[in-house]
Coordinates of C-alpha atoms and ligand atoms in Angstrom, one line a residue:
X221 CA 5.3 -0.2 14.6
X222 CA 5.2 3.3 13.3
X223 CA 8.4 4.3 15.2
X224 CA 10.2 1.1 14.0
X225 CA 9.4 1.8 10.4
X226 CA 9.5 5.6 10.2
X227 CA 11.7 7.0 13.0
X228 CA 13.9 9.7 11.4
X229 CA 17.1 8.3 12.8
X230 CA 16.6 4.6 13.2
X231 CA 13.4 3.7 11.2
X232 CA 13.5 0.8 8.8
X233 CA 12.5 2.8 5.8
X234 CA 14.8 5.7 6.6
X235 CA 18.2 4.2 6.6
X236 CA 18.7 1.3 4.2
X237 CA 18.1 -0.2 0.9
X238 CA 14.8 -2.0 1.6
X239 CA 13.5 -3.1 -1.7
X240 CA 14.6 -5.5 -4.5
X241 CA 16.8 -8.5 -4.5
X242 CA 19.3 -6.9 -2.1
X243 CA 16.6 -5.6 0.3
X244 CA 14.0 -7.4 2.4
X245 CA 11.3 -7.8 -0.1
X246 CA 10.2 -7.4 -3.7
X247 CA 7.0 -5.5 -4.6
X248 CA 4.9 -5.6 -7.7
X249 CA 6.5 -2.5 -9.4
X250 CA 9.9 -4.2 -9.0
X251 CA 8.6 -7.4 -10.5
X252 CA 7.6 -5.9 -13.9
X253 CA 7.2 -2.6 -15.7
X254 CA 3.8 -3.9 -16.7
X255 CA 2.4 -3.3 -13.2
X256 CA 2.9 0.5 -13.4
X257 CA 1.7 0.5 -17.0
X258 CA -1.6 -1.1 -16.0
X259 CA -2.1 1.4 -13.2
X260 CA -1.5 4.0 -15.9
X261 CA -4.2 2.6 -18.1
X262 CA -6.6 2.6 -15.1
X263 CA -5.8 6.2 -14.3
X264 CA -6.2 7.4 -17.9
X265 CA -9.6 5.6 -18.0
X266 CA -10.7 7.3 -14.8
X267 CA -9.5 10.7 -16.0
X268 CA -11.6 10.2 -19.2
X269 CA -14.7 9.3 -17.1
X270 CA -14.0 12.6 -15.2
X271 CA -14.4 14.5 -18.4
X272 CA -10.7 14.9 -19.1
X273 CA -10.0 17.8 -16.7
X274 CA -7.2 20.0 -17.8
X275 CA -5.6 19.7 -14.3
X276 CA -5.2 16.5 -12.5
X277 CA -3.2 15.7 -9.3
X278 CA -1.7 12.2 -9.3
X279 CA -1.0 11.4 -5.7
X280 CA 1.0 8.3 -4.7
X281 CA 1.1 7.2 -1.0
X282 CA 4.4 5.5 -0.1
X283 CA 6.0 5.4 -3.6
X284 CA 9.1 3.3 -2.5
X285 CA 11.7 3.6 -5.2
X286 CA 9.4 5.5 -7.6
X287 CA 9.3 2.7 -10.1
X288 CA 5.5 2.5 -10.4
X289 CA 5.2 6.2 -11.1
X290 CA 8.1 6.1 -13.6
X291 CA 6.4 3.2 -15.5
X292 CA 3.0 4.9 -15.3
X293 CA 4.3 8.2 -16.6
X294 CA 6.4 6.7 -19.4
X295 CA 3.6 4.5 -20.7
X296 CA 1.0 7.3 -20.7
X297 CA 3.1 9.8 -22.6
X298 CA 1.1 8.9 -25.7
X299 CA -2.1 10.3 -24.0
X300 CA -0.8 13.9 -24.5
X301 CA -3.7 15.7 -22.8
X302 CA -3.5 13.4 -19.8
X303 CA 0.3 13.9 -19.5
X304 CA -0.1 17.7 -19.9
X305 CA -2.7 17.8 -17.1
X306 CA -0.6 16.1 -14.5
X307 CA 1.1 17.2 -11.4
X308 CA 2.7 14.5 -9.2
X309 CA 2.4 14.5 -5.4
X310 CA 4.3 11.9 -3.4
X311 CA 3.5 11.2 0.3
X312 CA 6.7 9.8 1.6
X313 CA 8.4 10.0 5.0
X314 CA 11.8 8.5 4.1
X315 CA 14.5 11.0 2.9
X316 CA 16.4 8.0 1.5
X317 CA 13.4 6.9 -0.6
X318 CA 12.6 10.5 -1.6
X319 CA 16.1 10.6 -3.1
X320 CA 15.4 7.5 -5.1
X321 CA 12.1 8.8 -6.3
X322 CA 13.8 12.0 -7.4
X323 CA 16.3 9.9 -9.4
X324 CA 13.5 7.8 -10.9
X325 CA 11.7 10.8 -12.3
X326 CA 14.9 12.9 -13.0
X327 CA 14.0 15.7 -10.6
X328 CA 17.0 18.0 -10.0
X329 CA 17.3 20.3 -7.1
X330 CA 18.7 20.4 -3.7
X331 CA 18.6 17.3 -1.8
X332 CA 18.0 18.3 1.8
X333 CA 20.4 16.8 4.3
X334 CA 18.9 14.8 7.1
X335 CA 21.3 14.1 9.9
X336 CA 18.5 12.2 11.6
X337 CA 16.1 13.6 14.2
X338 CA 14.1 15.9 11.9
X339 CA 11.3 14.7 9.6
X340 CA 11.5 16.0 6.0
X341 CA 9.0 18.7 5.1
X342 CA 7.4 19.7 1.8
X343 CA 9.8 19.6 -1.2
X344 CA 9.1 20.7 -4.7
X345 CA 10.9 19.9 -8.0
X346 CA 10.2 19.3 -11.6
X347 CA 10.7 16.1 -13.5
X348 CA 12.9 16.8 -16.5
X349 CA 12.1 13.5 -18.1
X350 CA 8.3 13.8 -17.8
X351 CA 8.0 17.7 -17.8
X352 CA 5.8 17.8 -14.8
X353 CA 5.9 19.3 -11.3
X354 CA 6.7 16.9 -8.5
X355 CA 6.2 17.6 -4.8
X356 CA 6.8 15.6 -1.6
X357 CA 4.7 15.7 1.6
X358 CA 4.7 13.9 4.9
X359 CA 0.9 13.4 5.0
X360 CA -1.9 13.2 2.5
X361 CA -3.5 16.1 4.4
X362 CA -0.7 18.4 3.2
X363 CA -1.4 17.8 -0.5
X364 CA -3.2 20.8 -2.0
X365 CA -7.0 20.7 -2.4
X366 CA -9.3 22.0 -5.1
X367 CA -8.0 20.1 -8.1
X368 CA -9.4 16.7 -9.3
X369 CA -7.2 14.0 -7.9
X370 CA -6.3 10.3 -8.4
X371 CA -4.7 8.6 -5.4
X372 CA -2.6 5.4 -5.7
X373 CA -1.6 3.4 -2.7
X374 CA 0.4 0.3 -3.6
X375 CA 1.6 -1.6 -0.5
X376 CA 1.2 1.5 1.6
X377 CA -1.6 0.5 3.9
X378 CA 0.1 -2.7 5.1
X379 CA 2.9 -0.5 6.6
X380 CA 0.5 1.5 8.8
X381 CA 0.5 0.8 12.5
X382 CA -2.1 -1.6 14.0
X383 CA -3.5 -2.3 17.4
X384 CA -4.0 -6.0 18.3
X385 CA -6.8 -7.0 20.6
X386 CA -7.5 -10.4 22.2
X387 CA -10.4 -11.8 24.1
X388 CA -9.3 -12.4 27.7
X389 CA -10.7 -15.6 29.1
X390 CA -11.2 -15.5 32.8
X391 CA -12.8 -18.2 34.9
X392 CA -14.4 -15.9 37.4
X393 CA -15.5 -12.7 35.7
X394 CA -15.3 -12.3 31.9
X395 CA -13.0 -9.3 31.1
X396 CA -13.8 -9.3 27.4
X397 CA -11.5 -7.6 24.8
X398 CA -8.1 -6.5 26.0
X399 CA -5.1 -5.1 24.1
X400 CA -1.9 -6.9 23.3
X401 CA 0.9 -4.6 24.4
X402 CA 4.7 -4.8 24.2
X403 CA 6.6 -5.1 27.5
X404 CA 10.3 -4.7 28.2
X405 CA 12.1 -7.3 30.3
X406 CA 15.7 -6.0 30.4
X407 CA 17.0 -9.3 31.9
X408 CA 16.4 -11.1 28.6
X409 CA 18.7 -11.0 25.5
X410 CA 15.7 -9.9 23.5
X411 CA 14.0 -7.6 26.0
X412 CA 10.7 -7.3 24.2
X413 CA 7.7 -9.5 24.8
X414 CA 4.0 -9.4 24.2
X415 CA 1.7 -9.1 27.2
X416 CA -2.1 -8.8 27.4
X417 CA -3.6 -5.8 29.3
X418 CA -5.5 -6.8 32.4
X419 CA -8.4 -4.5 31.5
X420 CA -9.7 -2.9 28.3
X421 CA -7.4 0.0 27.4
X422 CA -8.2 3.4 25.9
X423 CA -7.5 1.9 22.4
X424 CA -10.0 -0.8 23.1
X425 CA -12.7 1.7 23.8
X426 CA -11.7 4.1 21.1
X427 CA -10.8 1.9 18.1
X428 CA -12.0 -1.6 18.7
X429 CA -15.5 -0.5 19.6
X430 CA -15.8 1.2 16.2
X431 CA -14.6 -1.9 14.4
X432 CA -17.0 -4.2 16.3
X433 CA -19.9 -1.9 15.4
X434 CA -19.3 -3.0 11.8
X435 CA -19.8 -6.7 12.4
X436 CA -22.7 -8.8 13.8
X437 CA -22.7 -10.2 17.4
X438 CA -22.5 -13.7 15.9
X439 CA -19.4 -12.8 13.9
X440 CA -17.8 -11.2 17.0
X441 CA -18.4 -14.4 19.0
X442 CA -16.5 -16.4 16.4
X443 CA -13.3 -14.4 16.7
X444 CA -10.8 -14.2 19.6
X445 CA -8.2 -12.0 18.0
X446 CA -8.7 -8.8 15.9
X447 CA -6.5 -6.1 14.5
X448 CA -7.5 -2.5 14.0
X449 CA -5.5 0.1 12.0
X450 CA -6.7 3.6 13.0
X451 CA -4.3 5.3 10.6
X452 CA -5.7 3.3 7.7
X453 CA -9.2 4.5 8.6
X454 CA -7.9 8.0 8.9
X455 CA -6.2 7.9 5.5
X456 CA -9.3 6.3 3.9
X457 CA -11.5 9.1 5.4
X458 CA -9.1 11.7 4.0
X459 CA -9.3 10.0 0.5
X460 CA -13.1 10.0 0.7
X461 CA -13.3 13.7 1.7
X462 CA -11.0 14.7 -1.2
X463 CA -12.9 12.6 -3.7
X464 CA -16.2 14.1 -2.5
X465 CA -14.9 17.7 -2.7
X466 CA -12.6 17.6 -5.7
X467 CA -13.8 14.5 -7.7
X468 CA -11.6 11.7 -8.9
X469 CA -10.8 8.5 -7.1
X470 CA -8.3 6.3 -5.4
X471 CA -7.0 2.8 -5.7
X472 CA -5.6 0.6 -2.9
X473 CA -3.6 -2.5 -3.8
X474 CA -2.4 -4.7 -1.0
X475 CA -2.6 -8.0 0.7
X476 CA -5.5 -8.3 3.1
X477 CA -9.0 -9.5 3.6
X478 CA -12.5 -8.3 3.0
X479 CA -13.4 -9.1 6.6
X480 CA -11.9 -8.5 10.0
X481 CA -8.2 -9.3 10.2
X482 CA -7.4 -11.5 13.2
X483 CA -3.7 -12.0 13.6
X484 CA -1.4 -11.0 10.8
X485 CA 1.4 -8.9 12.2
X486 CA 4.6 -10.0 10.5
X487 CA 8.3 -9.1 10.0
X488 CA 10.4 -9.9 6.9
X489 CA 14.1 -9.6 6.8
X490 CA 16.1 -10.7 3.7
X491 CA 13.0 -12.3 2.1
X492 CA 12.3 -14.4 5.2
X493 CA 9.7 -14.2 8.0
X494 CA 11.4 -13.4 11.4
X495 CA 10.1 -12.7 14.9
X496 CA 8.4 -9.2 14.9
X497 CA 10.1 -8.2 18.1
X498 CA 13.6 -9.1 17.1
X499 CA 16.1 -6.2 16.5
X500 CA 13.5 -3.5 15.7
X501 CA 14.4 -1.4 12.7
X502 CA 16.2 -4.2 10.8
X503 CA 13.1 -5.9 9.3
X504 CA 10.0 -4.8 7.5
X505 CA 6.9 -4.9 9.7
X506 CA 3.5 -5.1 8.1
X507 CA -0.1 -6.4 8.7
X508 CA -2.8 -7.5 6.4
X509 CA -5.2 -4.7 5.3
X510 CA -8.8 -4.8 6.5
X511 CA -10.6 -3.8 3.3
X512 CA -14.0 -4.3 4.9
X513 CA -13.2 -1.6 7.5
X514 CA -11.9 0.8 4.8
X515 CA -15.2 0.4 2.9
X516 CA -17.3 1.1 6.0
X517 CA -15.1 4.2 6.9
X518 CA -15.6 5.6 3.4
X519 CA -19.4 5.0 3.5
X520 CA -19.6 6.7 6.9
X521 CA -17.6 9.7 5.7
X522 CA -19.0 10.5 2.3
X523 CA -21.8 8.2 1.2
X524 CA -23.6 8.6 -1.2
X525 CA -21.3 11.0 -3.1
X526 CA -18.3 8.6 -2.9
X527 CA -18.5 4.8 -3.6
X528 CA -16.2 1.9 -3.0
X529 CA -15.7 -0.9 -5.5
X530 CA -14.3 -4.4 -4.8
X531 CA -12.0 -5.5 -3.4
X532 CA -11.2 -7.8 -6.4
X533 CA -8.1 -9.9 -6.8
X534 CA -5.1 -8.4 -8.4
X535 CA -5.3 -11.3 -10.9
X536 CA -8.7 -10.1 -12.1
X537 CA -7.7 -6.4 -12.0
X538 CA -4.6 -6.8 -14.2
X539 CA -6.3 -9.3 -16.6
X540 CA -9.2 -6.8 -17.2
X541 CA -6.7 -4.1 -18.0
X542 CA -5.2 -6.3 -20.7
X543 CA -1.9 -7.3 -19.1
X544 CA -1.7 -10.4 -21.3
X545 CA -1.9 -8.3 -24.5
X546 CA 0.8 -6.1 -23.1
X547 CA 2.9 -9.1 -22.3
X548 CA 2.6 -10.4 -25.9
X549 CA 3.6 -7.1 -27.3
X550 CA 6.7 -6.8 -25.1
X551 CA 7.7 -10.4 -25.7
X552 CA 7.5 -10.0 -29.5
X553 CA 10.3 -7.4 -29.4
X554 CA 12.4 -9.0 -26.6
X555 CA 15.4 -11.4 -26.6
X556 CA 14.7 -15.0 -25.4
X557 CA 16.2 -14.1 -22.0
X558 CA 14.2 -10.9 -21.7
X559 CA 11.1 -12.8 -22.9
X560 CA 11.5 -15.4 -20.1
X561 CA 11.9 -12.7 -17.5
X562 CA 8.7 -11.0 -18.8
X563 CA 6.8 -14.3 -18.6
X564 CA 8.0 -14.9 -15.0
X565 CA 7.1 -11.4 -14.0
X566 CA 3.7 -11.8 -15.5
X567 CA 3.1 -15.0 -13.7
X568 CA 4.3 -13.5 -10.4
X569 CA 1.7 -10.6 -10.8
X570 CA -1.3 -12.6 -11.9
X571 CA -0.7 -16.3 -11.1
X572 CA -1.2 -18.6 -8.2
X573 CA 1.5 -20.9 -6.9
X574 CA 4.7 -21.7 -9.0
X575 CA 4.8 -21.1 -12.8
X576 CA 3.0 -24.1 -14.4
X577 CA 5.5 -24.4 -17.3
X578 CA 8.4 -25.0 -14.9
X579 CA 9.2 -28.1 -12.9
X580 CA 10.7 -28.5 -9.5
X581 CA 14.4 -27.7 -9.6
X582 CA 14.1 -25.3 -12.6
X583 CA 15.2 -21.7 -12.1
X584 CA 12.2 -19.6 -11.2
X585 CA 10.1 -22.5 -9.9
X586 CA 10.2 -21.0 -6.4
X587 CA 8.4 -17.9 -7.6
X588 CA 4.9 -17.8 -6.1
X589 CA 2.1 -15.9 -8.0
X590 CA 0.6 -13.0 -6.1
X591 CA -2.6 -12.9 -8.2
X592 CA -4.9 -14.1 -5.5
X593 CA -2.9 -12.9 -2.6
X594 CA -3.3 -9.2 -3.4
X595 CA -6.5 -7.4 -3.6
X596 CA -7.6 -4.1 -5.2
X597 CA -10.1 -1.7 -3.8
X598 CA -11.3 1.5 -5.7
X599 CA -12.8 4.5 -4.1
X600 CA -14.4 6.9 -6.5
X601 CA -16.8 9.8 -7.1
X602 CA -20.2 8.1 -7.3
X603 CA -21.2 10.3 -10.3
X604 CA -18.5 8.7 -12.5
X605 CA -20.0 5.2 -12.2
X606 CA -17.8 2.1 -11.6
X607 CA -14.1 2.7 -12.5
X608 CA -12.5 0.3 -15.1
X609 CA -12.4 -3.3 -13.9
X610 CA -15.1 -2.9 -11.2
X611 CA -18.7 -3.8 -11.2
X612 CA -21.3 -1.1 -10.2
Ligands
LIG887 N1 4.7 1.4 -3.1 C1 6.1 0.9 -3.1 C2 6.6 0.9 -1.7 C3 5.9 0.1 -0.6 S1 6.7 0.2 1.0 C4 6.1 -0.4 -3.7 O1 5.1 -1.1 -3.8 O2 7.2 -0.8 -4.1 C5 5.9 1.4 1.8 C6 6.2 2.8 1.4 O3 5.4 3.7 2.3 C7 7.6 3.3 1.6 O4 7.9 4.2 0.5 C8 7.6 4.0 2.9 O5 8.7 4.9 3.1 C9 6.3 4.7 2.9 N2 5.7 4.9 4.2 C10 5.4 4.0 5.2 N3 4.8 4.5 6.2 C11 4.6 5.8 5.9 C12 4.0 6.9 6.6 N4 3.5 6.8 7.8 N5 4.0 8.1 6.0 C13 4.6 8.3 4.7 N6 5.1 7.3 4.1 C14 5.2 6.1 4.6

């Protein structure tokens, strides 16, 4: 999964236009400027709770086209001390997307050539539009320490590689949990196929055991499939360590569950679900995020100095940040056509199902609200109390 998405010469994220109408899928920042604006309000509020530090690192994991950060920075310019305190840190593996992020924030400088094969390293520039320093890294571990930090992960965790396990049923001796692996059968047109290991694998012992420790025996008995994402746990641990040492917080927005994820591995090409093993590198691969595991990992790493809050639905999160007030303000100054677009974008972010004011056959009726499909989890310095939108 990691290779298919991030391989420097053939990875899905590295060689094509993946987002927006022309790409494989549309994400919330593409839907409406209001999304980045709301994350901006949330970040300013957390910075205020932190005592308005004069230096603040704003880190975004997997910024895609840079739209969220652009909307966040533009809408928070009025909070002068916040803007002045900021430095921007992008964790991004794709040179093609780094280029788009540079453009979004107007960051001049050399664009390093990537002929393929090498992974891009640390890059530094300055945003002319927002007058702030911007740096790029391959891993959160590379982002400097020692400065209060806010970390944003919007649809980043779902792209991290998972292991899938399945309970092997055997008539004679029970084998228990085995790992789903991918086998190559070169006689077939599509040579890849799933197979189940005959015995527990190293990953079963290493990763699954940890995940199962976090549920009861009764819960375990009720599931026959389970996914574990070690990289998600590693990143969560890194966020928790940073928040514990440097103060601040993180926010994770993604589709997923607040319980073990059973079988969610999926591929999307041109806005449609396709077979995950078909033509690797030409479709976006993702899996639902196991928020319950992330919470346990943070608790194991840094409790009680770091707390987790939620997850709550994106609908609730955006509503509490006042997205409806923002919508009204934007619509007031917009043309009819723009106003309609804004309303549809709003519905897509906070609604459920198709827009209720449209009927079948109308343009836009096919739009499905993501309000209860996406969840938001906050990780924050316990001393600060619950961040905006979350209950203590
Ligand atoms: N946040 C954006 C993009 C989401 S797609 C949005 O919502 O529109 C996932 C992003 O994470 C892409 O920018 C991709 O290049 C990046 N990414 C995926 N796996 C990564 C990894 N292992 N290391 C660094 N970046 C990664």
